[in-house]
Tab-separated table of C-alpha atoms in Angstrom:
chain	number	residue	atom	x	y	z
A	13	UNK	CA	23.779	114.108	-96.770
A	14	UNK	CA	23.298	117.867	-96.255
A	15	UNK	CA	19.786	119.739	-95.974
A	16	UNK	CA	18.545	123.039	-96.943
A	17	UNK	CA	15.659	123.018	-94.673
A	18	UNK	CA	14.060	121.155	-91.696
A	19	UNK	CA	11.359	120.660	-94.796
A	20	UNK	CA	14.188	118.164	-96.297
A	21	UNK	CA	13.665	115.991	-93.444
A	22	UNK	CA	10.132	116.344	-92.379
A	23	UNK	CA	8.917	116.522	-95.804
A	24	UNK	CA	5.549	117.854	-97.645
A	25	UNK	CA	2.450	119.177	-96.778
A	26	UNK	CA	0.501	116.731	-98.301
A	27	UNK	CA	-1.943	113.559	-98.338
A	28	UNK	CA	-0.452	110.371	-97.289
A	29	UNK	CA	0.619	108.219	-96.289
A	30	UNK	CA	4.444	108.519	-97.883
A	31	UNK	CA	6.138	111.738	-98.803
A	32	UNK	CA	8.252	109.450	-101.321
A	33	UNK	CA	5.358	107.342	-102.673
A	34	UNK	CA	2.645	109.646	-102.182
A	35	UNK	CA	3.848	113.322	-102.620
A	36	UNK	CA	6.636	112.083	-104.949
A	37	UNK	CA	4.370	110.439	-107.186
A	38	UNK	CA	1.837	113.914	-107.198
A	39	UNK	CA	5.062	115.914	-108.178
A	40	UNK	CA	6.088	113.666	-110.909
A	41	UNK	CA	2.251	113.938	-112.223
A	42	UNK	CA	2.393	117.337	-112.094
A	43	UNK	CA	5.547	118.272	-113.744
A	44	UNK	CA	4.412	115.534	-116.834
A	45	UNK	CA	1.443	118.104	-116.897
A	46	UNK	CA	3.382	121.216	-116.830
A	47	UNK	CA	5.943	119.366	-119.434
A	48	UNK	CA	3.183	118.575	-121.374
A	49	UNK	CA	1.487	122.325	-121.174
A	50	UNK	CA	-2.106	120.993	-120.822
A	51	UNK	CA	-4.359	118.410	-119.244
A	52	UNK	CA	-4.036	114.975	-121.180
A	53	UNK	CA	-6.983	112.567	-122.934
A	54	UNK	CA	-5.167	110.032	-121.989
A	55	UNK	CA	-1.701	108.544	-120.148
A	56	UNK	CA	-0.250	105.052	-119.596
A	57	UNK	CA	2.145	105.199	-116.640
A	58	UNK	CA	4.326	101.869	-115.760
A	59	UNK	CA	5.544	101.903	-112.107
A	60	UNK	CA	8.894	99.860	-111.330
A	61	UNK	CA	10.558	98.645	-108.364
A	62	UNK	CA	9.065	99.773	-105.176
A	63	UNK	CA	6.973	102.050	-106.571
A	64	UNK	CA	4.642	98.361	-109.093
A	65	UNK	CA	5.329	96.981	-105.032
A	66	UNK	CA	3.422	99.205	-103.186
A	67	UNK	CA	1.687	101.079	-105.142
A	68	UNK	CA	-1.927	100.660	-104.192
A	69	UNK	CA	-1.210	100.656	-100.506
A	70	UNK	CA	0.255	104.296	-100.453
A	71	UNK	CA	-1.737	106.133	-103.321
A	72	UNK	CA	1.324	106.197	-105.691
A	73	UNK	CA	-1.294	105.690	-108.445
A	74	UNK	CA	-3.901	107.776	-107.240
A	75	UNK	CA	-1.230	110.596	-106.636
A	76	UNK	CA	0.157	110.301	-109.774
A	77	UNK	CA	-3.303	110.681	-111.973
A	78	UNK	CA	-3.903	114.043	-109.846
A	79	UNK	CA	-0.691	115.293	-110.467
A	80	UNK	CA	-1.370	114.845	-113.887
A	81	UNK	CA	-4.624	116.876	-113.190
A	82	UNK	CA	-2.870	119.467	-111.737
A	83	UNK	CA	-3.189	118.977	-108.308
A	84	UNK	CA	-0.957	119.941	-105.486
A	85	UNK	CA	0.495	117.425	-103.025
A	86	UNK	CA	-2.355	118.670	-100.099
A	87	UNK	CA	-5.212	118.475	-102.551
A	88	UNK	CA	-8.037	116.185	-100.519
A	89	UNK	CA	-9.044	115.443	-104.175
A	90	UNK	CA	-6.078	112.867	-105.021
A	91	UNK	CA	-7.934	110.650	-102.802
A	92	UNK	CA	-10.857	110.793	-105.560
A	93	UNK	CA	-8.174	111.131	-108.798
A	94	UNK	CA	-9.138	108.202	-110.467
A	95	UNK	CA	-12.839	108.359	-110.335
A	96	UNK	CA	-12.238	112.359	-111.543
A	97	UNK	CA	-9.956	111.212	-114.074
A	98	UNK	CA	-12.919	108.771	-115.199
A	99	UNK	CA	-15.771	111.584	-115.326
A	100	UNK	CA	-13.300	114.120	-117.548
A	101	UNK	CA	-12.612	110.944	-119.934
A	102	UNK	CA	-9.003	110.931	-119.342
A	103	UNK	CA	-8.248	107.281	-119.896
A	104	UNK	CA	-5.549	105.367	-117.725
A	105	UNK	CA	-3.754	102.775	-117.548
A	106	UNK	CA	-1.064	101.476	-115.330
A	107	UNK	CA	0.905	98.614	-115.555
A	108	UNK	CA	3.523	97.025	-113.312
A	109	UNK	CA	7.087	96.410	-114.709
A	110	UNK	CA	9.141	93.594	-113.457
A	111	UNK	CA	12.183	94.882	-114.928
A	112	UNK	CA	15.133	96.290	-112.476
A	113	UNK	CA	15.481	100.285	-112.382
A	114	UNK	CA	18.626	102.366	-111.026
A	115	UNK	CA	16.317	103.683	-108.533
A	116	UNK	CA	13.728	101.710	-106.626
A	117	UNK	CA	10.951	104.121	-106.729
A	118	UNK	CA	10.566	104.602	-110.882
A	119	UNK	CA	7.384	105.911	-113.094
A	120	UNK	CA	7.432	105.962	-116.643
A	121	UNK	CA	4.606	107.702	-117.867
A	122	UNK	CA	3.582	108.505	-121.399
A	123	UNK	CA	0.606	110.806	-121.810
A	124	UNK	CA	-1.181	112.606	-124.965
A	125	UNK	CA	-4.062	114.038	-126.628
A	126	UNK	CA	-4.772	114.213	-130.467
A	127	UNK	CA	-2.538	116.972	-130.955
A	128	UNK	CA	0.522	114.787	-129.108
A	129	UNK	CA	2.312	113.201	-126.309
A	130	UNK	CA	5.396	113.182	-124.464
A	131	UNK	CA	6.864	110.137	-122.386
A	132	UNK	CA	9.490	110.769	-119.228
A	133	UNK	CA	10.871	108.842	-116.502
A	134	UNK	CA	10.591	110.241	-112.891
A	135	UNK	CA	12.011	108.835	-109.806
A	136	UNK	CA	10.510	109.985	-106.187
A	137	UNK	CA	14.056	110.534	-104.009
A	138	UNK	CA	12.459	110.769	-100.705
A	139	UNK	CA	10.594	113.705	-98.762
A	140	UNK	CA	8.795	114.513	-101.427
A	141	UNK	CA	11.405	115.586	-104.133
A	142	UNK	CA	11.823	114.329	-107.470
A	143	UNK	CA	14.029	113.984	-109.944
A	144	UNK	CA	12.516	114.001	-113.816
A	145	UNK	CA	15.834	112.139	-115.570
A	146	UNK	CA	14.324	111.206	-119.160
A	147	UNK	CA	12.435	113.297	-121.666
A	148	UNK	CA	11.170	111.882	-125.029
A	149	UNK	CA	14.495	109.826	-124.985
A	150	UNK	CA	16.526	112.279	-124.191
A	151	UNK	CA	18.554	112.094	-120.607
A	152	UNK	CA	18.667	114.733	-118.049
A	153	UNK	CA	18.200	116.228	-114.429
A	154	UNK	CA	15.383	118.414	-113.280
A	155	UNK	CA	13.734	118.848	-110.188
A	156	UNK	CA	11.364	121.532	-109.717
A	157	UNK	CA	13.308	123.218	-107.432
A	158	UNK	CA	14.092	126.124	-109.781
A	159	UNK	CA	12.471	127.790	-112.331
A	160	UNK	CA	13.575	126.250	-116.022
A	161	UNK	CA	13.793	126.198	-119.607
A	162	UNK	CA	14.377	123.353	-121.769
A	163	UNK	CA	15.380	123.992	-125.541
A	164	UNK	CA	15.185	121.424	-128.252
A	165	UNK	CA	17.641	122.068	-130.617
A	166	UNK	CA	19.645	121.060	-133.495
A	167	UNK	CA	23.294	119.475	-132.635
A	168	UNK	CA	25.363	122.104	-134.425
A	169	UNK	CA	28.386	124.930	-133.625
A	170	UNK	CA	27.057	127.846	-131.998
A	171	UNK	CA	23.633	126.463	-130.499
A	172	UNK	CA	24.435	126.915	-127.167
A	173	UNK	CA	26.300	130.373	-127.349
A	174	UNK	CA	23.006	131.368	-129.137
A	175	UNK	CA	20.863	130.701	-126.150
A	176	UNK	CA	23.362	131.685	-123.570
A	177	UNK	CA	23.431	135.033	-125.177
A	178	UNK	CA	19.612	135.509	-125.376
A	179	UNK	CA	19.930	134.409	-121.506
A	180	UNK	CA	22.196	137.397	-120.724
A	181	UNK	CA	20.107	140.001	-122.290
A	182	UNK	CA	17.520	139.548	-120.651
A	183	UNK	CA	19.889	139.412	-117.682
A	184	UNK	CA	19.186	135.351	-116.464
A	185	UNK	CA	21.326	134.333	-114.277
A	186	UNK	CA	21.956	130.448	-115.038
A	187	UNK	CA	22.281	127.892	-111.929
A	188	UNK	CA	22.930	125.143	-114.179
A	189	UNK	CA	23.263	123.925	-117.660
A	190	UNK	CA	22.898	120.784	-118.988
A	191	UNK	CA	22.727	119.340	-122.449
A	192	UNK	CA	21.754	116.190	-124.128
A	193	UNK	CA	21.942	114.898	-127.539
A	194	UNK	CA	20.394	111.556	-129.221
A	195	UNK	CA	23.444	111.440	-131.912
A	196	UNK	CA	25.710	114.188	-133.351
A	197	UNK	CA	24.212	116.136	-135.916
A	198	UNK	CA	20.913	115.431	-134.429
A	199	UNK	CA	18.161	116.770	-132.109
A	200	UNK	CA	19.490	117.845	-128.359
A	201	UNK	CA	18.385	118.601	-125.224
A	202	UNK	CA	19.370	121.887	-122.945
A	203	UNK	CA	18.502	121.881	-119.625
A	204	UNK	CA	18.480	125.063	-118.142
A	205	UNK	CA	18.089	126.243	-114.838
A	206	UNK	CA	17.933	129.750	-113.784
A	207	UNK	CA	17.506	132.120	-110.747
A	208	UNK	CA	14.380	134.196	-111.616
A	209	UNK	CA	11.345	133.720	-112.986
A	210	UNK	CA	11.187	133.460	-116.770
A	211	UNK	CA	9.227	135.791	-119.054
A	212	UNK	CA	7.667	135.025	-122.210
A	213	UNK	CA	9.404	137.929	-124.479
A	214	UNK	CA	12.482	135.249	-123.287
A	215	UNK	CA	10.594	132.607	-124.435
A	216	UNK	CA	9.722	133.484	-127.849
A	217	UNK	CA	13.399	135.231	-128.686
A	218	UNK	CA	14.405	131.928	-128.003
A	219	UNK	CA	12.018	130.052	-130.311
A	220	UNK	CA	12.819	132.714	-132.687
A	221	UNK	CA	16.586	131.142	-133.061
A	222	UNK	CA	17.124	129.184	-136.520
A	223	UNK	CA	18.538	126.220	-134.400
A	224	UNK	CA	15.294	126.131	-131.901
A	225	UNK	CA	12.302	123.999	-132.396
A	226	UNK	CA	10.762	123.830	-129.362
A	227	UNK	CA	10.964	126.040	-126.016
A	228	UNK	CA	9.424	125.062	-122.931
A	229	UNK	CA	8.956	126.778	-119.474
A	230	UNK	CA	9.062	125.395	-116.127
A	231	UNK	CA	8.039	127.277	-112.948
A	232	UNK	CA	9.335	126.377	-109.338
């Protein structure tokens, strides 16, 4: 396995006691949050594998529900999440799944308010990082390493060369691409990451495309 930093093997700055079930769990929390673009009412998460295990010993659940409040990994408030959680009415509940996962620390979490929700699976890889591999059904790989943009989009000739070209005038440069589709003909997912930070005249020339319904921006 290579590293980028000495971070990759020491891990976070953060509240303990594990970087994978601990810090993990706050970064999977806070990307639902940023995916979905404000603090829930409520969220169900279902921890499998290691993670329904162990997850009162190391704070996986207590991590999680502050991620979802937008704390970072160092917050002293995590501790508190669920009690703070309580007093701003966001409802929880957690169960533990028996059922076997690729990877041994899983969350599924599906979180709303009464304008919507959104459900994704996130999987804590160790030291902290995380990998976000299901949207709202839809398969795919993000991190939070990179500043992003996912596009929901109709399945149809020309969608991607559409977005790809609003990408270059505004001169993005595009780590990597990834796309996802429930059926052909149907809805799909693009997954893109990109090497600076993403402005919102971007954002809505993208939502302006016929084939776009829904834009969303991720920061690093």
């Amino acid at each position: 396995m290579k590293y980028k930093s000495v971070f990759d093997i020491i891990g976070p700055v953060m509240i303990g006691p594990s970087s994978s079930h601990t810090a993990g769990a706050a970064r999977i929390g806070k990307m639902a949050r940023e995916l979905f673009g404000r603090e829930p009412e409520w969220a169900n998460i279902s921890f499998y594998g290691s993670f329904a295990k162990t997850y009162k010993g190391h704070g996986t659940d207590v991590a999680i529900i502050g991620g979802l409040m937008d704390f970072e990994t160092d917050d002293v408030r995590i501790i508190e999440a669920k009690q703070i959680a309580k007093e701003k009415g966001i409802r929880i509940k957690i169960r533990e799944e028996e059922s076997l996962t690729d990877h041994p620390n899983t969350a599924r979490i599906r979180l709303g308010d009464k304008d919507g929700d959104i459900e994704l699976v996130g999987i804590s890889i160790g030291g902290g990082k995380i990998e976000i591999i299901e949207l709202n059904g839809f398969e795919l790989s993000l991190t939070g390493h990179h500043p992003a943009i996912l596009v929901v989009h109709e399945d149809r000739f020309g969608a991607v060369a559409a977005v790809s070209t609003v990408l270059a005038k505004h001169k993005m440069n595009i780590g990597k691409m990834d796309v996802s589709r429930q059926d052909v003909g149907k809805m799909a997912l693009m997954t893109i990451e990109v090497d600076q930070n993403v402005e919102d005249a971007l954002l809505h020339e993208l939502k302006a495309l016929p084939e776009v319904t829904q834009v969303t921006k991720i920061t690093d």
